[in-house]
């Protein structure tokens, strides 16, 4: 194909998704990559590049951490300059982070067609930063690649200007591709895997303390790899001494270690959208520490149950045990988020978009 694409990303889950998108896109176009540097710690960035074989980005903005508006503004300014020098035919962004929003705004201001991968997810939780990001990006994009039929329906109901297509979830492509590198099972079924990183938990002492207490009630060892933000929150709120004895804190895991731990855990307890789906695909029961989830299909089939953080003490232990017992009854519909060929479908839709054929249905 004539032309070139710019693939923009900046956080750990985006590097994972970029790994499969980049390969599929390079089959058709010349692709330049931009890493905003929103995530910069070794475990959240460099380790992922190495494990997934992602080439170094053509441009690294190094925006780092900042208040959300400043971070988004730095991403937008850096991306605008990148787009002026690279002049891509289209820009591809992923997900709902501040990097996604900043890159999308830059593309829109420069008049470059925008493709949003993982479009159409919706939540109603007040103040959820990701919700603002994805709604704005969905309005700006010319092509909206939805990970599920429900996400595509939500987009169609909003009557947005962009073309909507259901591609499936590129995170599933990544999991299928890399699972074989994750090593043999270890300590299967003997521990719970927990992750916590969202603003709703890390900026609320009561919520974080409630979740820690509830993890202490779980009747098995809990492995808790700590996002740097959660680590800082534990220190800031003076909660390190409240970490229960059955909870083992570790540094953030690489992607391969993380998917191996999801596979081997008896149950996953998380506020991460990525882990909810990985648990689902790997048939590990999940408890989500939120009052809602964008990944509703996992709830509908019984694979995932919601427990709001403040309700967790006295509840999480029982729900986690129920989830373990119900595992056999769960209908693990394998293709709720596609069949592992989402990146290919994104490429086909981008070809159609650039050919003027709209981008899918
Ligand atoms: C971001 C995304 C979130 C996504 C998550 C994936 C937004 C609004 N949030 O959350 O949707 O699920 O990435 O992991 O974009 N920090 C470090 N080292 C790093 C990166 C961050 O120490 O490499 C610390 C800093 O104190 C920083 C804080 O973590 O202020 C939050 O980082 P940020 O990138 O703003 O948000 P995440 O919580 O990582």
Coordinates of N, CA and C in Angstrom, one line a residue, residues 108-192:
X108 N -5.9 15.0 15.2 CA -7.0 15.7 14.7 C -6.7 17.2 14.4
X109 N -5.9 17.8 15.2 CA -5.5 19.2 14.9 C -4.6 19.3 13.6
X110 N -3.9 18.2 13.3 CA -3.0 18.2 12.1 C -3.8 17.8 10.9
X111 N -5.1 17.4 11.1 CA -5.9 16.9 10.0 C -5.5 15.5 9.4
X112 N -4.9 14.7 10.3 CA -4.5 13.4 9.9 C -5.5 12.4 10.3
X113 N -6.0 11.5 9.4 CA -7.0 10.5 9.7 C -6.6 9.7 10.9
X114 N -7.6 9.5 11.8 CA -7.3 8.8 13.1 C -8.0 7.5 13.2
X115 N -7.3 6.5 13.7 CA -7.8 5.1 13.9 C -7.8 4.8 15.4
X116 N -8.9 4.5 16.0 CA -8.9 4.2 17.4 C -9.1 2.7 17.6
X117 N -8.1 2.0 18.1 CA -8.2 0.6 18.4 C -8.6 0.4 19.9
X118 N -9.6 -0.4 20.1 CA -10.2 -0.6 21.5 C -11.3 0.5 21.7
X119 N -12.0 0.8 20.6 CA -13.0 1.9 20.7 C -14.3 1.3 21.3
X120 N -15.2 2.2 21.8 CA -16.5 1.9 22.2 C -16.8 1.3 23.6
X121 N -15.7 1.3 24.4 CA -15.9 0.8 25.8 C -16.6 2.0 26.6
X122 N -17.5 1.6 27.4 CA -18.2 2.7 28.2 C -18.4 2.2 29.6
X123 N -18.3 3.3 30.5 CA -18.6 3.0 31.9 C -19.3 4.3 32.4
X124 N -20.0 4.2 33.6 CA -20.7 5.4 34.1 C -20.1 6.0 35.3
X125 N -19.1 5.3 35.8 CA -18.4 5.7 37.1 C -18.0 7.2 37.0
X126 N -18.4 8.0 38.0 CA -18.1 9.4 38.0 C -16.6 9.6 38.1
X127 N -16.0 10.5 37.3 CA -14.6 10.9 37.5 C -13.6 9.9 36.9
X128 N -14.1 8.9 36.2 CA -13.1 7.9 35.7 C -12.3 8.6 34.6
X129 N -11.0 8.7 34.8 CA -10.2 9.5 33.8 C -10.3 8.8 32.4
X130 N -10.3 7.5 32.4 CA -10.2 6.8 31.1 C -11.5 7.0 30.3
X131 N -12.6 7.3 31.0 CA -13.9 7.5 30.3 C -13.9 8.8 29.4
X132 N -13.3 9.8 30.0 CA -13.2 11.1 29.3 C -12.3 10.8 28.1
X133 N -11.2 10.2 28.3 CA -10.3 10.0 27.2 C -10.9 9.2 26.1
X134 N -11.6 8.1 26.4 CA -12.0 7.3 25.2 C -13.2 7.9 24.5
X135 N -14.1 8.6 25.3 CA -15.2 9.3 24.6 C -14.7 10.4 23.6
X136 N -13.7 11.1 24.1 CA -13.2 12.2 23.2 C -12.5 11.6 22.0
X137 N -11.7 10.5 22.2 CA -11.0 9.9 21.1 C -12.0 9.3 20.1
X138 N -13.1 8.7 20.6 CA -14.1 8.1 19.7 C -14.8 9.1 18.9
X139 N -14.9 10.3 19.4 CA -15.6 11.4 18.6 C -14.6 11.9 17.5
X140 N -13.3 11.9 17.8 CA -12.3 12.4 16.8 C -12.0 11.4 15.7
X141 N -12.2 10.1 16.0 CA -11.6 9.1 15.1 C -12.4 8.9 13.8
X142 N -11.7 8.7 12.7 CA -12.4 8.3 11.4 C -12.7 6.9 11.4
X143 N -11.9 6.1 12.1 CA -12.2 4.6 12.1 C -12.2 4.1 13.5
X144 N -13.2 3.4 13.9 CA -13.4 3.0 15.3 C -13.4 1.4 15.3
X145 N -12.3 0.9 15.9 CA -12.2 -0.6 15.9 C -12.6 -1.1 17.2
X146 N -13.8 -1.8 17.3 CA -14.3 -2.2 18.6 C -13.9 -3.6 18.9
X147 N -13.6 -3.9 20.2 CA -13.1 -5.2 20.6 C -14.2 -6.2 20.7
X148 N -15.4 -5.8 20.8 CA -16.6 -6.7 20.9 C -17.8 -6.2 20.2
X149 N -18.8 -7.0 20.0 CA -20.0 -6.6 19.4 C -20.7 -5.5 20.2
X150 N -20.7 -5.7 21.5 CA -21.3 -4.7 22.4 C -20.7 -3.4 22.3
X151 N -19.4 -3.3 22.2 CA -18.7 -2.0 22.0 C -19.1 -1.4 20.7
X152 N -19.2 -2.2 19.7 CA -19.6 -1.7 18.3 C -21.0 -1.1 18.4
X153 N -21.9 -1.9 19.1 CA -23.3 -1.4 19.2 C -23.3 -0.1 20.0
X154 N -22.5 0.1 21.0 CA -22.5 1.3 21.8 C -22.1 2.5 20.9
X155 N -21.1 2.2 20.0 CA -20.6 3.3 19.1 C -21.7 3.7 18.1
X156 N -22.4 2.6 17.6 CA -23.4 2.9 16.6 C -24.6 3.7 17.2
X157 N -24.9 3.4 18.5 CA -26.0 4.1 19.2 C -25.6 5.5 19.4
X158 N -24.3 5.8 19.5 CA -23.9 7.2 19.7 C -23.9 8.0 18.4
X159 N -24.0 7.3 17.2 CA -24.0 8.0 15.9 C -22.8 8.9 15.7
X160 N -21.7 8.4 16.0 CA -20.4 9.2 15.8 C -20.1 9.3 14.4
X161 N -19.2 10.3 14.0 CA -18.8 10.5 12.6 C -18.0 9.3 12.0
X162 N -17.2 8.6 12.8 CA -16.3 7.6 12.3 C -17.0 6.3 11.9
X163 N -16.4 5.5 11.0 CA -16.9 4.2 10.7 C -16.6 3.2 11.8
X164 N -17.5 2.3 12.1 CA -17.4 1.4 13.1 C -17.2 0.0 12.6
X165 N -16.2 -0.7 13.1 CA -16.0 -2.1 12.7 C -15.6 -3.0 14.0
X166 N -16.1 -4.2 14.0 CA -15.8 -5.1 15.1 C -14.6 -5.9 14.7
X167 N -13.5 -5.7 15.4 CA -12.2 -6.4 15.0 C -11.9 -7.5 16.0
X168 N -12.5 -7.4 17.2 CA -11.9 -8.3 18.3 C -10.8 -7.5 19.0
X169 N -10.3 -8.1 20.1 CA -9.4 -7.4 21.0 C -7.9 -7.8 20.7
X170 N -7.1 -6.8 20.4 CA -5.7 -7.2 20.1 C -5.0 -7.7 21.3
X171 N -5.5 -7.5 22.5 CA -4.8 -8.1 23.7 C -5.0 -9.7 23.6
X172 N -6.0 -10.1 23.0 CA -6.2 -11.6 22.8 C -5.1 -12.1 21.8
X173 N -4.9 -11.4 20.7 CA -3.9 -11.8 19.8 C -2.5 -11.9 20.5
X174 N -2.3 -10.9 21.4 CA -1.0 -10.9 22.1 C -0.8 -12.1 23.0
X175 N -1.9 -12.4 23.7 CA -1.9 -13.5 24.6 C -1.7 -14.8 23.9
X176 N -2.4 -15.0 22.8 CA -2.3 -16.3 22.1 C -0.8 -16.4 21.5
X177 N -0.3 -15.3 21.1 CA 1.0 -15.3 20.5 C 2.1 -15.6 21.5
X178 N 2.0 -15.0 22.7 CA 3.1 -15.1 23.6 C 3.0 -16.1 24.7
X179 N 1.8 -16.7 24.9 CA 1.6 -17.7 26.0 C 2.6 -18.8 26.0
X180 N 3.0 -19.2 24.8 CA 3.9 -20.4 24.7 C 5.3 -20.0 25.3
X181 N 5.6 -18.7 25.4 CA 6.9 -18.2 25.9 C 6.8 -18.1 27.4
X182 N 5.6 -18.3 28.0 CA 5.5 -18.0 29.5 C 6.0 -19.1 30.4
X183 N 6.5 -20.2 29.9 CA 7.1 -21.2 30.8 C 6.0 -22.1 31.3
X184 N 6.5 -23.2 31.9 CA 5.5 -24.3 32.4 C 4.8 -23.8 33.7
X185 N 3.6 -24.4 34.0 CA 2.9 -24.0 35.1 C 3.7 -24.2 36.4
X186 N 3.4 -23.3 37.4 CA 4.1 -23.4 38.7 C 3.1 -23.1 39.8
X187 N 3.1 -23.9 40.8 CA 2.2 -23.7 42.0 C 0.8 -23.5 41.6
X188 N 0.3 -24.3 40.6 CA -1.0 -24.0 40.1 C -2.1 -24.1 41.1
X189 N -3.0 -23.1 41.2 CA -4.2 -23.2 42.0 C -3.9 -22.9 43.5
X190 N -2.6 -22.6 43.9 CA -2.3 -22.5 45.3 C -2.3 -21.0 45.8
X191 N -2.5 -20.1 44.9 CA -2.4 -18.7 45.4 C -3.5 -17.8 44.6
X192 N -3.7 -16.6 45.2 CA -4.5 -15.6 44.4 C -3.6 -14.6 43.9

